[in-house]
Amino acid sequence: MTEARSLIYDLGVHRGEDTEFYLKKGFRVVAVEADPDFCRAAAAKFAGPVAEGRLVIVNKAIAPRRGRITFFVNQAVPVWSTADPDWAARNQRLGAPSTAITVDAVPLSDLIAEFGEAHYVKIDIEGMDRTALQSIRATATRPDYISIESEKVSFAKLREEFETFLELGYDRFKIVPQHLVPRQHPPDPPLEGSRAEHAFTKGASGLFGEEAPGRWMTADEAIQTYKRIFLLYHLAGDEPLIRSWILLKLLRKFGLGRRWYDTHAKRADRPDYAAT
């Protein structure tokens, strides 16, 4: 791992589930979180790495431009806090209202210009993932790997995600179910960074880069995989088309419909890239 490629951006720190893992692996981390309470908790939890200069905590939201914006803090489901008003309205419909606060905002491209090029960027910022991804267009270099929590309501928006990835030079993808992350174990010998013992908890994004589970797929293969995911979500997800409570209960008993997925992308022009 070279110094130039030893940096990870963790967008959507929450309780630091992923930041902790990246630090264990020996990476430097820029941890970005809009919720000031989570930032204060992370500063206390990771006081050592902050003092050593291995971790920088940025208490800002990701947005298309710098400024002050409204951020919707969700006390009922903290991982649903968002800067997207439509996302906040969706949370309200699902019985999880938010409290609006005002926070500083910054584009991801500005952070990369300030802190340096990245080996990996994890994006999990509830409704703003595509905004962060699109801002990479303004950067001179591309991260080796990126993951986002993918769209699962609008198939047109999902296609836009993949179009943006391809435009940025990413052409191999993995689809990682979030509900299976707690079952992941870092491989030994490691494929990313240093060897690390770690138990992932619910809410973590988990393994990344070459360690992310599954096979690398083309964009067309990944989109075909997402068609089934979308169908199940529309039938039995948060706002289901199925009106039979008995059938819904049966489907959800087996975890169908309400699951979220991360799309991991590999940059095609990596020096050690293999399109397999």
PDB file of C-alpha atoms in Angstrom:
ATOM      1  CA  MET A   1       0.000   0.000   0.000  1.00  0.00           C
ATOM      2  CA  THR A   2       1.645   3.231  -1.142  1.00  0.00           C
ATOM      3  CA  GLU A   3       1.342   6.473   0.832  1.00  0.00           C
ATOM      4  CA  ALA A   4      -0.550   8.058  -2.080  1.00  0.00           C
ATOM      5  CA  ARG A   5      -3.107   5.270  -2.044  1.00  0.00           C
ATOM      6  CA  SER A   6      -3.420   4.684   1.704  1.00  0.00           C
ATOM      7  CA  LEU A   7      -6.443   6.962   2.180  1.00  0.00           C
ATOM      8  CA  ILE A   8     -10.103   5.989   2.576  1.00  0.00           C
ATOM      9  CA  TYR A   9     -13.054   8.373   2.650  1.00  0.00           C
ATOM     10  CA  ASP A  10     -15.876   7.151   4.895  1.00  0.00           C
ATOM     11  CA  LEU A  11     -18.967   9.147   3.912  1.00  0.00           C
ATOM     12  CA  GLY A  12     -21.691   8.462   6.458  1.00  0.00           C
ATOM     13  CA  VAL A  13     -19.728   7.563   9.575  1.00  0.00           C
ATOM     14  CA  HIS A  14     -22.724   6.833  11.837  1.00  0.00           C
ATOM     15  CA  ARG A  15     -21.217   5.104  14.885  1.00  0.00           C
ATOM     16  CA  GLY A  16     -17.862   4.483  13.235  1.00  0.00           C
ATOM     17  CA  GLU A  17     -18.517   0.854  12.310  1.00  0.00           C
ATOM     18  CA  ASP A  18     -16.494   1.103   9.097  1.00  0.00           C
ATOM     19  CA  THR A  19     -13.978   3.735  10.184  1.00  0.00           C
ATOM     20  CA  GLU A  20     -12.801   1.369  12.933  1.00  0.00           C
ATOM     21  CA  PHE A  21     -12.187  -1.400  10.401  1.00  0.00           C
ATOM     22  CA  TYR A  22     -10.290   0.848   7.982  1.00  0.00           C
ATOM     23  CA  LEU A  23      -8.014   2.037  10.788  1.00  0.00           C
ATOM     24  CA  LYS A  24      -7.340  -1.554  11.860  1.00  0.00           C
ATOM     25  CA  LYS A  25      -6.314  -2.313   8.269  1.00  0.00           C
ATOM     26  CA  GLY A  26      -3.703   0.446   8.450  1.00  0.00           C
ATOM     27  CA  PHE A  27      -5.419   3.002   6.243  1.00  0.00           C
ATOM     28  CA  ARG A  28      -5.652   6.721   6.880  1.00  0.00           C
ATOM     29  CA  VAL A  29      -9.288   7.843   7.022  1.00  0.00           C
ATOM     30  CA  VAL A  30     -11.256  10.998   6.301  1.00  0.00           C
ATOM     31  CA  ALA A  31     -14.557  10.377   8.101  1.00  0.00           C
ATOM     32  CA  VAL A  32     -17.420  12.606   6.949  1.00  0.00           C
ATOM     33  CA  GLU A  33     -20.629  12.886   8.971  1.00  0.00           C
ATOM     34  CA  ALA A  34     -23.330  15.592   9.032  1.00  0.00           C
ATOM     35  CA  ASP A  35     -24.798  14.707  12.432  1.00  0.00           C
ATOM     36  CA  PRO A  36     -22.812  16.632  15.083  1.00  0.00           C
ATOM     37  CA  ASP A  37     -23.695  14.108  17.811  1.00  0.00           C
ATOM     38  CA  PHE A  38     -22.143  11.246  15.827  1.00  0.00           C
ATOM     39  CA  CYS A  39     -19.064  13.400  15.168  1.00  0.00           C
ATOM     40  CA  ARG A  40     -18.579  14.104  18.856  1.00  0.00           C
ATOM     41  CA  ALA A  41     -18.947  10.403  19.638  1.00  0.00           C
ATOM     42  CA  ALA A  42     -16.433   9.480  16.915  1.00  0.00           C
ATOM     43  CA  ALA A  43     -13.948  12.070  18.200  1.00  0.00           C
ATOM     44  CA  ALA A  44     -14.106  10.466  21.652  1.00  0.00           C
ATOM     45  CA  LYS A  45     -14.038   6.880  20.380  1.00  0.00           C
ATOM     46  CA  PHE A  46     -11.114   7.441  18.021  1.00  0.00           C
ATOM     47  CA  ALA A  47      -9.168  10.041  20.026  1.00  0.00           C
ATOM     48  CA  GLY A  48      -5.943   8.082  19.514  1.00  0.00           C
ATOM     49  CA  PRO A  49      -6.021   7.915  15.691  1.00  0.00           C
ATOM     50  CA  VAL A  50      -7.126  11.577  15.545  1.00  0.00           C
ATOM     51  CA  ALA A  51      -4.147  12.627  17.686  1.00  0.00           C
ATOM     52  CA  GLU A  52      -1.814  10.490  15.544  1.00  0.00           C
ATOM     53  CA  GLY A  53      -3.078  12.138  12.346  1.00  0.00           C
ATOM     54  CA  ARG A  54      -4.445   8.890  10.935  1.00  0.00           C
ATOM     55  CA  LEU A  55      -8.052  10.078  11.166  1.00  0.00           C
ATOM     56  CA  VAL A  56      -9.700  13.362  10.238  1.00  0.00           C
ATOM     57  CA  ILE A  57     -13.356  13.856  11.198  1.00  0.00           C
ATOM     58  CA  VAL A  58     -15.294  16.290   8.996  1.00  0.00           C
ATOM     59  CA  ASN A  59     -18.599  17.458  10.463  1.00  0.00           C
ATOM     60  CA  LYS A  60     -20.271  18.378   7.184  1.00  0.00           C
ATOM     61  CA  ALA A  61     -22.946  17.087   4.837  1.00  0.00           C
ATOM     62  CA  ILE A  62     -22.148  16.109   1.266  1.00  0.00           C
ATOM     63  CA  ALA A  63     -23.934  18.367  -1.235  1.00  0.00           C
ATOM     64  CA  PRO A  64     -23.486  19.678  -4.793  1.00  0.00           C
ATOM     65  CA  ARG A  65     -21.890  22.917  -3.516  1.00  0.00           C
ATOM     66  CA  ARG A  66     -20.464  24.506  -0.370  1.00  0.00           C
ATOM     67  CA  GLY A  67     -22.805  26.339   1.975  1.00  0.00           C
ATOM     68  CA  ARG A  68     -25.323  25.841   4.752  1.00  0.00           C
ATOM     69  CA  ILE A  69     -28.121  23.330   4.174  1.00  0.00           C
ATOM     70  CA  THR A  70     -30.952  21.643   6.058  1.00  0.00           C
ATOM     71  CA  PHE A  71     -30.149  18.218   7.452  1.00  0.00           C
ATOM     72  CA  PHE A  72     -32.931  15.961   8.735  1.00  0.00           C
ATOM     73  CA  VAL A  73     -31.881  14.090  11.888  1.00  0.00           C
ATOM     74  CA  ASN A  74     -33.923  10.954  12.441  1.00  0.00           C
ATOM     75  CA  GLN A  75     -34.058   9.958  16.112  1.00  0.00           C
ATOM     76  CA  ALA A  76     -36.253   6.898  15.519  1.00  0.00           C
ATOM     77  CA  VAL A  77     -33.949   5.356  12.892  1.00  0.00           C
ATOM     78  CA  PRO A  78     -30.606   7.219  13.096  1.00  0.00           C
ATOM     79  CA  VAL A  79     -29.219   5.620   9.925  1.00  0.00           C
ATOM     80  CA  TRP A  80     -32.081   7.305   7.994  1.00  0.00           C
ATOM     81  CA  SER A  81     -30.848  10.842   8.749  1.00  0.00           C
ATOM     82  CA  THR A  82     -30.502  12.659   5.435  1.00  0.00           C
ATOM     83  CA  ALA A  83     -29.945  15.896   3.548  1.00  0.00           C
ATOM     84  CA  ASP A  84     -32.517  14.855   0.945  1.00  0.00           C
ATOM     85  CA  PRO A  85     -35.997  16.354   1.610  1.00  0.00           C
ATOM     86  CA  ASP A  86     -37.669  13.600  -0.442  1.00  0.00           C
ATOM     87  CA  TRP A  87     -35.927  10.969   1.676  1.00  0.00           C
ATOM     88  CA  ALA A  88     -37.063  12.737   4.851  1.00  0.00           C
ATOM     89  CA  ALA A  89     -40.648  12.792   3.527  1.00  0.00           C
ATOM     90  CA  ARG A  90     -40.426   9.071   2.821  1.00  0.00           C
ATOM     91  CA  ASN A  91     -39.231   8.490   6.396  1.00  0.00           C
ATOM     92  CA  GLN A  92     -42.201  10.517   7.662  1.00  0.00           C
ATOM     93  CA  ARG A  93     -44.606   8.300   5.703  1.00  0.00           C
ATOM     94  CA  LEU A  94     -42.992   5.246   7.283  1.00  0.00           C
ATOM     95  CA  GLY A  95     -43.560   6.614  10.780  1.00  0.00           C
ATOM     96  CA  ALA A  96     -40.039   7.902  11.399  1.00  0.00           C
ATOM     97  CA  PRO A  97     -40.213  11.731  11.454  1.00  0.00           C
ATOM     98  CA  SER A  98     -37.094  13.899  11.485  1.00  0.00           C
ATOM     99  CA  THR A  99     -35.857  17.037  13.210  1.00  0.00           C
ATOM    100  CA  ALA A 100     -34.417  19.668  10.847  1.00  0.00           C
ATOM    101  CA  ILE A 101     -31.082  21.275  11.712  1.00  0.00           C
ATOM    102  CA  THR A 102     -28.729  23.475   9.695  1.00  0.00           C
ATOM    103  CA  VAL A 103     -25.238  22.179   8.889  1.00  0.00           C
ATOM    104  CA  ASP A 104     -22.244  23.040   6.725  1.00  0.00           C
ATOM    105  CA  ALA A 105     -22.079  21.246   3.377  1.00  0.00           C
ATOM    106  CA  VAL A 106     -19.272  20.451   0.937  1.00  0.00           C
ATOM    107  CA  PRO A 107     -18.916  18.530  -2.364  1.00  0.00           C
ATOM    108  CA  LEU A 108     -16.902  15.319  -2.223  1.00  0.00           C
ATOM    109  CA  SER A 109     -14.640  16.719  -4.949  1.00  0.00           C
ATOM    110  CA  ASP A 110     -13.605  19.568  -2.614  1.00  0.00           C
ATOM    111  CA  LEU A 111     -12.671  17.091   0.125  1.00  0.00           C
ATOM    112  CA  ILE A 112     -10.542  15.064  -2.287  1.00  0.00           C
ATOM    113  CA  ALA A 113      -8.801  18.263  -3.401  1.00  0.00           C
ATOM    114  CA  GLU A 114      -8.099  19.116   0.254  1.00  0.00           C
ATOM    115  CA  PHE A 115      -7.082  15.744   1.692  1.00  0.00           C
ATOM    116  CA  GLY A 116      -5.780  13.808  -1.317  1.00  0.00           C
ATOM    117  CA  GLU A 117      -6.566  10.984  -3.694  1.00  0.00           C
ATOM    118  CA  ALA A 118      -8.253   7.887  -2.376  1.00  0.00           C
ATOM    119  CA  HIS A 119      -7.811   4.156  -2.547  1.00  0.00           C
ATOM    120  CA  TYR A 120     -11.468   3.666  -1.619  1.00  0.00           C
ATOM    121  CA  VAL A 121     -14.528   5.841  -1.061  1.00  0.00           C
ATOM    122  CA  LYS A 122     -17.453   4.427   0.907  1.00  0.00           C
ATOM    123  CA  ILE A 123     -20.668   6.361   0.258  1.00  0.00           C
ATOM    124  CA  ASP A 124     -23.670   5.683   2.475  1.00  0.00           C
ATOM    125  CA  ILE A 125     -25.465   8.990   2.987  1.00  0.00           C
ATOM    126  CA  GLU A 126     -29.176   8.218   2.590  1.00  0.00           C
ATOM    127  CA  GLY A 127     -30.471   9.669  -0.643  1.00  0.00           C
ATOM    128  CA  MET A 128     -27.315  11.647  -1.489  1.00  0.00           C
ATOM    129  CA  ASP A 129     -25.078   8.831  -2.713  1.00  0.00           C
ATOM    130  CA  ARG A 130     -25.518   9.708  -6.384  1.00  0.00           C
ATOM    131  CA  THR A 131     -24.746  13.376  -5.645  1.00  0.00           C
ATOM    132  CA  ALA A 132     -21.423  12.376  -4.059  1.00  0.00           C
ATOM    133  CA  LEU A 133     -20.617  10.023  -6.930  1.00  0.00           C
ATOM    134  CA  GLN A 134     -21.347  12.654  -9.572  1.00  0.00           C
ATOM    135  CA  SER A 135     -19.054  15.197  -7.910  1.00  0.00           C
ATOM    136  CA  ILE A 136     -16.053  12.951  -8.637  1.00  0.00           C
ATOM    137  CA  ARG A 137     -16.335  14.200 -12.222  1.00  0.00           C
ATOM    138  CA  ALA A 138     -14.597  17.371 -10.976  1.00  0.00           C
ATOM    139  CA  THR A 139     -11.558  15.529  -9.574  1.00  0.00           C
ATOM    140  CA  ALA A 140      -8.268  15.095 -11.410  1.00  0.00           C
ATOM    141  CA  THR A 141      -7.837  11.505 -10.181  1.00  0.00           C
ATOM    142  CA  ARG A 142     -10.249   8.675  -9.482  1.00  0.00           C
ATOM    143  CA  PRO A 143     -10.411   6.451  -6.378  1.00  0.00           C
ATOM    144  CA  ASP A 144      -9.384   2.863  -7.054  1.00  0.00           C
ATOM    145  CA  TYR A 145     -12.674   1.615  -5.599  1.00  0.00           C
ATOM    146  CA  ILE A 146     -16.033   3.160  -4.704  1.00  0.00           C
ATOM    147  CA  SER A 147     -19.133   1.730  -3.054  1.00  0.00           C
ATOM    148  CA  ILE A 148     -22.565   3.311  -2.790  1.00  0.00           C
ATOM    149  CA  GLU A 149     -25.862   2.262  -1.276  1.00  0.00           C
ATOM    150  CA  SER A 150     -27.727   1.775  -4.515  1.00  0.00           C
ATOM    151  CA  GLU A 151     -31.110   3.043  -5.561  1.00  0.00           C
ATOM    152  CA  LYS A 152     -33.888   0.481  -5.287  1.00  0.00           C
ATOM    153  CA  VAL A 153     -37.074   2.496  -5.928  1.00  0.00           C
ATOM    154  CA  SER A 154     -36.468   4.065  -9.347  1.00  0.00           C
ATOM    155  CA  PHE A 155     -34.887   1.810 -11.949  1.00  0.00           C
ATOM    156  CA  ALA A 156     -34.156   4.872 -14.097  1.00  0.00           C
ATOM    157  CA  LYS A 157     -32.072   6.323 -11.255  1.00  0.00           C
ATOM    158  CA  LEU A 158     -30.273   2.997 -10.835  1.00  0.00           C
ATOM    159  CA  ARG A 159     -29.307   3.110 -14.526  1.00  0.00           C
ATOM    160  CA  GLU A 160     -28.061   6.671 -13.999  1.00  0.00           C
ATOM    161  CA  GLU A 161     -25.814   5.384 -11.207  1.00  0.00           C
ATOM    162  CA  PHE A 162     -24.213   2.877 -13.556  1.00  0.00           C
ATOM    163  CA  GLU A 163     -23.939   5.445 -16.347  1.00  0.00           C
ATOM    164  CA  THR A 164     -22.050   7.713 -13.938  1.00  0.00           C
ATOM    165  CA  PHE A 165     -19.763   4.879 -12.857  1.00  0.00           C
ATOM    166  CA  LEU A 166     -18.954   4.046 -16.486  1.00  0.00           C
ATOM    167  CA  GLU A 167     -18.357   7.716 -17.317  1.00  0.00           C
ATOM    168  CA  LEU A 168     -15.880   7.893 -14.423  1.00  0.00           C
ATOM    169  CA  GLY A 169     -13.971   4.860 -15.714  1.00  0.00           C
ATOM    170  CA  TYR A 170     -15.400   2.059 -13.564  1.00  0.00           C
ATOM    171  CA  ASP A 171     -16.449  -1.039 -15.459  1.00  0.00           C
ATOM    172  CA  ARG A 172     -16.539  -3.958 -12.988  1.00  0.00           C
ATOM    173  CA  PHE A 173     -19.070  -4.239 -10.183  1.00  0.00           C
ATOM    174  CA  LYS A 174     -20.060  -6.314  -7.165  1.00  0.00           C
ATOM    175  CA  ILE A 175     -23.487  -6.262  -5.502  1.00  0.00           C
ATOM    176  CA  VAL A 176     -23.211  -6.792  -1.753  1.00  0.00           C
ATOM    177  CA  PRO A 177     -26.340  -7.434   0.379  1.00  0.00           C
ATOM    178  CA  GLN A 178     -26.134  -5.295   3.512  1.00  0.00           C
ATOM    179  CA  HIS A 179     -27.965  -7.852   5.640  1.00  0.00           C
ATOM    180  CA  LEU A 180     -25.105 -10.332   5.095  1.00  0.00           C
ATOM    181  CA  VAL A 181     -22.328  -7.933   6.160  1.00  0.00           C
ATOM    182  CA  PRO A 182     -22.259  -9.224   9.801  1.00  0.00           C
ATOM    183  CA  ARG A 183     -21.311 -12.652   8.397  1.00  0.00           C
ATOM    184  CA  GLN A 184     -18.231 -11.313   6.614  1.00  0.00           C
ATOM    185  CA  HIS A 185     -14.726 -12.082   7.843  1.00  0.00           C
ATOM    186  CA  PRO A 186     -11.516 -10.364   6.649  1.00  0.00           C
ATOM    187  CA  PRO A 187      -9.492 -12.857   4.601  1.00  0.00           C
ATOM    188  CA  ASP A 188      -6.082 -14.051   5.732  1.00  0.00           C
ATOM    189  CA  PRO A 189      -3.787 -13.243   4.014  1.00  0.00           C
ATOM    190  CA  PRO A 190      -5.429  -9.867   3.370  1.00  0.00           C
ATOM    191  CA  LEU A 191      -6.167  -8.524  -0.099  1.00  0.00           C
ATOM    192  CA  GLU A 192      -6.497  -4.936   1.154  1.00  0.00           C
ATOM    193  CA  GLY A 193      -4.184  -3.273   3.678  1.00  0.00           C
ATOM    194  CA  SER A 194      -2.981  -5.137   6.755  1.00  0.00           C
ATOM    195  CA  ARG A 195      -4.311  -8.238   8.470  1.00  0.00           C
ATOM    196  CA  ALA A 196      -7.159  -7.323  10.845  1.00  0.00           C
ATOM    197  CA  GLU A 197      -9.381  -9.230  13.222  1.00  0.00           C
ATOM    198  CA  HIS A 198     -12.817  -7.636  13.081  1.00  0.00           C
ATOM    199  CA  ALA A 199     -16.468  -8.536  13.703  1.00  0.00           C
ATOM    200  CA  PHE A 200     -18.854  -6.463  11.590  1.00  0.00           C
ATOM    201  CA  THR A 201     -22.086  -5.245  13.112  1.00  0.00           C
ATOM    202  CA  LYS A 202     -25.412  -4.331  11.554  1.00  0.00           C
ATOM    203  CA  GLY A 203     -25.104  -0.978   9.798  1.00  0.00           C
ATOM    204  CA  ALA A 204     -21.547  -1.514   8.597  1.00  0.00           C
ATOM    205  CA  SER A 205     -20.676  -1.569   4.897  1.00  0.00           C
ATOM    206  CA  GLY A 206     -18.109  -4.298   5.529  1.00  0.00           C
ATOM    207  CA  LEU A 207     -15.323  -5.568   3.296  1.00  0.00           C
ATOM    208  CA  PHE A 208     -14.242  -3.458   0.336  1.00  0.00           C
ATOM    209  CA  GLY A 209     -12.110  -3.512  -2.790  1.00  0.00           C
ATOM    210  CA  GLU A 210     -10.743  -6.921  -3.686  1.00  0.00           C
ATOM    211  CA  GLU A 211     -11.988  -8.298  -0.355  1.00  0.00           C
ATOM    212  CA  ALA A 212     -15.647  -7.449  -1.078  1.00  0.00           C
ATOM    213  CA  PRO A 213     -17.592 -10.714  -1.476  1.00  0.00           C
ATOM    214  CA  GLY A 214     -18.863 -11.964  -4.814  1.00  0.00           C
ATOM    215  CA  ARG A 215     -17.535 -11.833  -8.347  1.00  0.00           C
ATOM    216  CA  TRP A 216     -16.812  -8.785 -10.453  1.00  0.00           C
ATOM    217  CA  MET A 217     -19.555  -8.268 -13.062  1.00  0.00           C
ATOM    218  CA  THR A 218     -20.030  -6.041 -16.074  1.00  0.00           C
ATOM    219  CA  ALA A 219     -22.533  -3.191 -15.806  1.00  0.00           C
ATOM    220  CA  ASP A 220     -25.071  -5.169 -17.863  1.00  0.00           C
ATOM    221  CA  GLU A 221     -24.735  -8.201 -15.586  1.00  0.00           C
ATOM    222  CA  ALA A 222     -25.129  -6.069 -12.463  1.00  0.00           C
ATOM    223  CA  ILE A 223     -28.218  -4.302 -13.834  1.00  0.00           C
ATOM    224  CA  GLN A 224     -29.813  -7.651 -14.655  1.00  0.00           C
ATOM    225  CA  THR A 225     -29.167  -8.769 -11.067  1.00  0.00           C
ATOM    226  CA  TYR A 226     -30.837  -5.616  -9.774  1.00  0.00           C
ATOM    227  CA  LYS A 227     -34.033  -6.321 -11.734  1.00  0.00           C
ATOM    228  CA  ARG A 228     -34.960  -9.121  -9.315  1.00  0.00           C
ATOM    229  CA  ILE A 229     -34.014  -6.983  -6.321  1.00  0.00           C
ATOM    230  CA  PHE A 230     -36.285  -4.181  -7.557  1.00  0.00           C
ATOM    231  CA  LEU A 231     -39.168  -6.554  -8.175  1.00  0.00           C
ATOM    232  CA  LEU A 232     -39.022  -7.928  -4.627  1.00  0.00           C
ATOM    233  CA  TYR A 233     -38.728  -4.443  -3.122  1.00  0.00           C
ATOM    234  CA  HIS A 234     -41.737  -3.133  -5.018  1.00  0.00           C
ATOM    235  CA  LEU A 235     -43.770  -6.189  -4.035  1.00  0.00           C
ATOM    236  CA  ALA A 236     -42.830  -6.418  -0.354  1.00  0.00           C
ATOM    237  CA  GLY A 237     -40.624  -3.467   0.555  1.00  0.00           C
ATOM    238  CA  ASP A 238     -41.221  -0.392   2.681  1.00  0.00           C
ATOM    239  CA  GLU A 239     -44.217   0.780   0.611  1.00  0.00           C
ATOM    240  CA  PRO A 240     -45.386  -2.552  -0.850  1.00  0.00           C
ATOM    241  CA  LEU A 241     -47.683  -3.230  -3.786  1.00  0.00           C
ATOM    242  CA  ILE A 242     -48.853  -6.439  -2.095  1.00  0.00           C
ATOM    243  CA  ARG A 243     -51.821  -5.617   0.136  1.00  0.00           C
ATOM    244  CA  SER A 244     -52.236  -9.012   1.737  1.00  0.00           C
ATOM    245  CA  TRP A 245     -50.735  -8.790   5.223  1.00  0.00           C
ATOM    246  CA  ILE A 246     -50.460 -12.578   5.433  1.00  0.00           C
ATOM    247  CA  LEU A 247     -48.461 -12.771   2.196  1.00  0.00           C
ATOM    248  CA  LEU A 248     -46.335  -9.787   3.193  1.00  0.00           C
ATOM    249  CA  LYS A 249     -45.583 -11.348   6.553  1.00  0.00           C
ATOM    250  CA  LEU A 250     -44.575 -14.601   4.854  1.00  0.00           C
ATOM    251  CA  LEU A 251     -42.250 -12.866   2.382  1.00  0.00           C
ATOM    252  CA  ARG A 252     -40.682 -10.696   5.062  1.00  0.00           C
ATOM    253  CA  LYS A 253     -40.191 -13.710   7.313  1.00  0.00           C
ATOM    254  CA  PHE A 254     -37.643 -14.847   4.758  1.00  0.00           C
ATOM    255  CA  GLY A 255     -36.205 -11.331   4.486  1.00  0.00           C
ATOM    256  CA  LEU A 256     -37.546 -10.657   1.017  1.00  0.00           C
ATOM    257  CA  GLY A 257     -38.245  -7.120  -0.127  1.00  0.00           C
ATOM    258  CA  ARG A 258     -36.859  -4.900   2.623  1.00  0.00           C
ATOM    259  CA  ARG A 259     -33.178  -5.479   2.041  1.00  0.00           C
ATOM    260  CA  TRP A 260     -30.637  -2.906   0.906  1.00  0.00           C
ATOM    261  CA  TYR A 261     -27.659  -3.480  -1.363  1.00  0.00           C
ATOM    262  CA  ASP A 262     -24.323  -1.774  -1.941  1.00  0.00           C
ATOM    263  CA  THR A 263     -22.765  -1.519  -5.373  1.00  0.00           C
ATOM    264  CA  HIS A 264     -18.968  -1.772  -5.324  1.00  0.00           C
ATOM    265  CA  ALA A 265     -17.088  -0.513  -8.383  1.00  0.00           C
ATOM    266  CA  LYS A 266     -13.537  -1.089  -9.629  1.00  0.00           C
ATOM    267  CA  ARG A 267     -11.680   1.471 -11.706  1.00  0.00           C
ATOM    268  CA  ALA A 268     -10.753   0.142 -15.123  1.00  0.00           C
ATOM    269  CA  ASP A 269      -7.400   1.973 -15.387  1.00  0.00           C
ATOM    270  CA  ARG A 270      -5.894   0.661 -12.131  1.00  0.00           C
ATOM    271  CA  PRO A 271      -2.260  -0.394 -12.738  1.00  0.00           C
ATOM    272  CA  ASP A 272      -2.977  -3.916 -11.457  1.00  0.00           C
ATOM    273  CA  TYR A 273      -6.449  -4.088 -12.978  1.00  0.00           C
ATOM    274  CA  ALA A 274      -7.777  -7.418 -14.219  1.00  0.00           C
ATOM    275  CA  ALA A 275     -11.167  -7.409 -15.966  1.00  0.00           C
ATOM    276  CA  THR A 276     -12.332 -10.667 -14.451  1.00  0.00           C
TER     277      THR A 276
END
